[in-house]
């Protein structure tokens, strides 16, 4: 094979037809819309639960993110230590992250242990404790992480890119400070959870090696829940990009440089 002539730009052409195939949703017993992506070979699965309520609905910066991160710091009938022991003993992993209009809560488990960890996971999502001690753990962690990230050039470049792309007043462009995080009380997280985490407006994605047994376990744990009318409202924040297409941040003493781009 001959070497390409790198003095000449390669030919370009527009995309032709692009089609994404999505699975047809099914409904749990209580009506929650569920998408099943079940073509995995290993005996593992992941439950992804998209709940209403994200950064667009928060009253103060980091309220949505801290609410998501505090879900597993204890729940109705279980302490934070009991929650952690339950997932650790079965090798299951859980996570929660707030996005724009939604919060994504996920559970990864071996298929044979799914029915044993699902009840605790669901209880953390639907009835979290938001204890002062549990929230303080996450509050300190997030405040410390932000302080450390502020020293990294990649983080600074990404924050500046978001400001130029979304506009300075957009929630996704806001750069939180440790002081803002420290000011968030546990009661603010309870109010956010109560006002937004509506099961009626949620959706599920079940992926991995999925058989009828896994779907029955999901339906028993989630499909049996009582749905209440959706409370929170979706928001559509306008994007107002800056007329400035390039920005440079000088970080004296930095050992590296970082470039962030978006289209």
Coordinates of C-alpha atoms in Angstrom, one line a residue:
X1 CA 0.0 0.0 0.0
X2 CA 1.4 3.4 -1.0
X3 CA 1.8 6.1 1.6
X4 CA -0.8 8.9 1.4
X5 CA 0.2 12.3 0.1
X6 CA -0.1 14.4 3.3
X7 CA 0.5 17.6 1.4
X8 CA -3.1 17.3 0.0
X9 CA -6.2 17.6 2.1
X10 CA -8.5 14.5 1.9
X11 CA -11.7 14.7 0.0
X12 CA -14.8 15.6 2.1
X13 CA -18.5 15.1 1.5
X14 CA -21.7 15.6 3.5
X15 CA -23.4 12.8 5.4
X16 CA -25.9 10.7 3.5
X17 CA -28.7 9.1 5.4
X18 CA -28.1 8.5 9.1
X19 CA -30.6 6.3 10.9
X20 CA -30.6 5.2 14.5
X21 CA -32.7 2.2 15.5
X22 CA -34.3 2.3 18.9
X23 CA -36.0 -0.6 20.6
X24 CA -39.8 -0.5 21.0
X25 CA -40.6 0.4 24.6
X26 CA -42.6 -1.9 26.9
X27 CA -44.6 -0.9 30.0
X28 CA -44.1 -2.1 33.5
X29 CA -47.2 -3.0 35.5
X30 CA -47.6 0.6 36.7
X31 CA -47.1 2.0 33.2
X32 CA -43.4 3.2 33.4
X33 CA -42.0 3.2 29.9
X34 CA -39.1 0.8 29.6
X35 CA -36.6 0.2 26.9
X36 CA -34.8 -3.2 26.7
X37 CA -31.4 -3.6 25.1
X38 CA -30.8 -7.2 25.7
X39 CA -28.1 -8.5 23.4
X40 CA -25.2 -9.0 25.9
X41 CA -23.6 -12.3 26.4
X42 CA -22.2 -12.0 30.0
X43 CA -24.6 -12.6 32.9
X44 CA -24.6 -9.0 33.9
X45 CA -27.2 -6.2 33.5
X46 CA -27.6 -2.5 34.0
X47 CA -30.7 -0.6 35.1
X48 CA -30.7 3.1 34.0
X49 CA -33.5 5.1 35.5
X50 CA -34.2 8.6 34.1
X51 CA -36.1 10.7 36.6
X52 CA -37.4 14.2 36.1
X53 CA -35.4 17.0 37.7
X54 CA -32.0 18.3 36.8
X55 CA -29.8 21.4 36.6
X56 CA -32.6 23.4 34.9
X57 CA -34.9 22.9 37.9
X58 CA -32.5 23.7 40.7
X59 CA -33.0 26.9 42.8
X60 CA -29.4 27.2 43.7
X61 CA -26.3 25.9 41.9
X62 CA -25.3 22.3 42.6
X63 CA -28.7 21.5 44.3
X64 CA -29.6 18.9 41.6
X65 CA -26.1 17.3 41.6
X66 CA -25.8 17.1 45.4
X67 CA -29.3 15.6 45.6
X68 CA -28.3 12.9 43.2
X69 CA -25.0 12.2 45.0
X70 CA -26.7 11.9 48.4
X71 CA -29.3 9.4 47.3
X72 CA -27.3 6.4 48.6
X73 CA -26.3 8.0 52.0
X74 CA -29.0 6.1 53.8
X75 CA -32.7 5.6 53.0
X76 CA -35.9 4.5 54.7
X77 CA -35.1 1.7 57.0
X78 CA -31.4 1.6 56.1
X79 CA -28.3 3.5 57.3
X80 CA -25.6 4.7 54.9
X81 CA -23.4 1.8 56.1
X82 CA -26.1 -0.8 55.5
X83 CA -26.7 0.6 52.0
X84 CA -23.0 0.4 51.2
X85 CA -22.7 -3.1 52.7
X86 CA -25.7 -4.4 50.7
X87 CA -24.2 -3.4 47.4
X88 CA -20.7 -4.4 48.3
X89 CA -21.6 -7.8 49.4
X90 CA -23.2 -8.6 46.0
X91 CA -20.6 -6.8 43.9
X92 CA -23.1 -4.4 42.6
X93 CA -22.4 -0.8 41.6
X94 CA -24.6 2.2 41.8
X95 CA -24.4 5.8 40.6
X96 CA -26.4 9.0 40.2
X97 CA -25.8 12.1 38.1
X98 CA -27.9 15.2 37.4
X99 CA -28.1 16.4 33.8
X100 CA -30.2 19.2 32.2
X101 CA -33.8 18.2 32.8
X102 CA -33.2 14.7 34.2
X103 CA -31.3 12.8 36.8
X104 CA -29.8 9.4 35.8
X105 CA -29.6 6.8 38.5
X106 CA -27.9 3.5 37.5
X107 CA -27.4 0.0 39.0
X108 CA -25.0 -2.6 37.6
X109 CA -25.3 -6.1 38.9
X110 CA -24.7 -9.8 38.2
X111 CA -28.0 -11.2 37.0
X112 CA -28.1 -13.8 39.7
X113 CA -28.1 -11.1 42.4
X114 CA -30.3 -8.5 40.7
X115 CA -33.4 -9.4 42.7
X116 CA -31.5 -9.0 46.0
X117 CA -30.0 -5.6 45.3
X118 CA -32.9 -4.0 43.5
X119 CA -35.1 -3.4 46.6
X120 CA -32.4 -1.4 48.4
X121 CA -31.6 0.5 45.2
X122 CA -35.2 1.5 44.6
X123 CA -35.6 2.5 48.2
X124 CA -32.6 4.8 48.0
X125 CA -34.1 6.5 44.9
X126 CA -37.7 6.8 46.2
X127 CA -37.2 7.3 49.9
X128 CA -33.6 8.7 50.6
X129 CA -32.8 9.8 54.1
X130 CA -30.9 13.0 53.3
X131 CA -29.6 13.0 56.9
X132 CA -27.4 15.9 58.0
X133 CA -24.4 13.5 58.5
X134 CA -24.8 11.9 55.1
X135 CA -25.2 15.2 53.2
X136 CA -22.2 16.6 55.0
X137 CA -20.1 13.8 53.7
X138 CA -21.0 14.5 50.1
X139 CA -20.9 18.3 50.6
X140 CA -17.3 18.2 51.9
X141 CA -16.4 15.8 49.1
X142 CA -17.8 18.0 46.3
X143 CA -16.4 21.3 47.8
X144 CA -13.0 19.7 48.0
X145 CA -13.2 18.3 44.5
X146 CA -14.1 21.7 43.1
X147 CA -11.2 23.4 44.9
X148 CA -8.9 20.8 43.4
X149 CA -10.4 21.0 39.9
X150 CA -9.9 24.8 39.9
X151 CA -6.2 24.1 39.7
X152 CA -6.4 22.0 36.6
X153 CA -6.1 23.6 33.2
X154 CA -8.5 21.1 31.5
X155 CA -11.2 22.1 34.0
X156 CA -10.6 25.8 33.4
X157 CA -10.7 25.3 29.6
X158 CA -14.0 23.3 29.8
X159 CA -15.6 26.0 32.0
X160 CA -14.6 28.7 29.6
X161 CA -15.8 26.7 26.6
X162 CA -19.2 26.2 28.3
X163 CA -19.5 30.0 29.0
X164 CA -18.8 30.8 25.4
X165 CA -21.1 28.1 24.0
X166 CA -24.2 28.4 26.3
X167 CA -23.9 32.0 27.4
X168 CA -22.9 33.3 30.8
X169 CA -26.4 33.1 32.3
X170 CA -27.1 29.5 31.3
X171 CA -27.2 26.9 34.1
X172 CA -24.8 24.6 32.2
X173 CA -22.3 27.4 32.0
X174 CA -22.3 28.2 35.8
X175 CA -19.0 27.4 37.5
X176 CA -19.8 26.5 41.1
X177 CA -17.6 27.4 44.0
X178 CA -16.8 25.5 47.2
X179 CA -18.7 28.2 49.2
X180 CA -21.8 27.6 47.2
X181 CA -21.7 23.9 47.9
X182 CA -21.1 24.5 51.6
X183 CA -24.2 26.6 51.8
X184 CA -26.6 23.8 50.6
X185 CA -28.5 22.3 53.5
X186 CA -30.0 18.9 53.7
X187 CA -33.5 20.3 53.6
X188 CA -32.8 21.9 50.2
X189 CA -32.1 18.4 48.9
X190 CA -35.3 17.0 50.3
X191 CA -37.3 19.8 48.7
X192 CA -35.7 19.2 45.3
X193 CA -36.3 15.5 45.5
X194 CA -39.9 16.0 46.5
X195 CA -40.6 18.6 43.9
X196 CA -39.0 16.8 40.9
X197 CA -38.4 13.1 41.3
X198 CA -41.8 12.0 39.9
X199 CA -42.0 8.3 39.0
X200 CA -44.8 9.0 36.5
X201 CA -42.4 11.1 34.4
X202 CA -39.6 8.6 34.6
X203 CA -38.2 6.1 32.1
X204 CA -36.1 3.0 32.3
X205 CA -33.4 1.4 30.1
X206 CA -32.6 -2.2 30.9
X207 CA -29.4 -3.4 29.2
X208 CA -27.1 -6.4 29.2
X209 CA -28.0 -10.1 29.2
X210 CA -31.8 -9.6 29.7
X211 CA -34.2 -12.5 30.0
X212 CA -37.7 -12.7 31.4
X213 CA -36.2 -13.3 34.9
X214 CA -34.5 -9.9 34.9
X215 CA -37.6 -8.1 33.6
X216 CA -39.8 -9.8 36.2
X217 CA -37.4 -8.6 38.9
X218 CA -37.5 -5.0 37.6
X219 CA -41.3 -5.2 37.4
X220 CA -41.6 -6.5 41.0
X221 CA -39.3 -3.8 42.4
X222 CA -40.3 -0.8 40.2
X223 CA -43.5 -1.8 38.4
X224 CA -45.3 -2.2 41.7
X225 CA -44.7 1.4 42.8
X226 CA -47.6 3.8 43.0
X227 CA -47.4 6.6 40.4
X228 CA -48.3 10.1 41.4
X229 CA -48.9 12.9 38.9
X230 CA -45.7 14.5 37.6
X231 CA -44.8 17.5 39.6
X232 CA -41.8 19.2 38.1
X233 CA -41.9 21.0 34.8
X234 CA -39.4 20.6 31.9
X235 CA -37.5 23.7 31.1
X236 CA -35.9 24.9 27.9
X237 CA -33.1 27.3 28.6
X238 CA -32.1 29.2 25.4
X239 CA -28.5 28.9 24.3
X240 CA -26.9 32.2 23.6
X241 CA -23.4 31.6 22.2
X242 CA -20.9 34.4 22.6
X243 CA -19.8 36.3 19.5
X244 CA -16.2 35.6 20.6
X245 CA -15.1 32.3 19.1
X246 CA -11.8 32.0 21.0
X247 CA -10.6 32.6 24.5
X248 CA -7.3 32.2 26.2
X249 CA -6.8 31.7 29.9
X250 CA -3.4 32.3 31.4
X251 CA -2.6 30.1 34.3
X252 CA 0.8 31.2 35.7
X253 CA 3.0 28.2 36.8
X254 CA 0.9 25.6 35.0
X255 CA 3.0 22.6 33.8
X256 CA 0.5 21.7 31.0
X257 CA -1.8 23.3 28.5
X258 CA -5.3 22.3 27.6
X259 CA -7.6 23.0 24.6
X260 CA -11.4 22.6 24.7
X261 CA -13.5 22.9 21.5
X262 CA -17.2 22.4 20.7
X263 CA -19.5 22.7 17.8

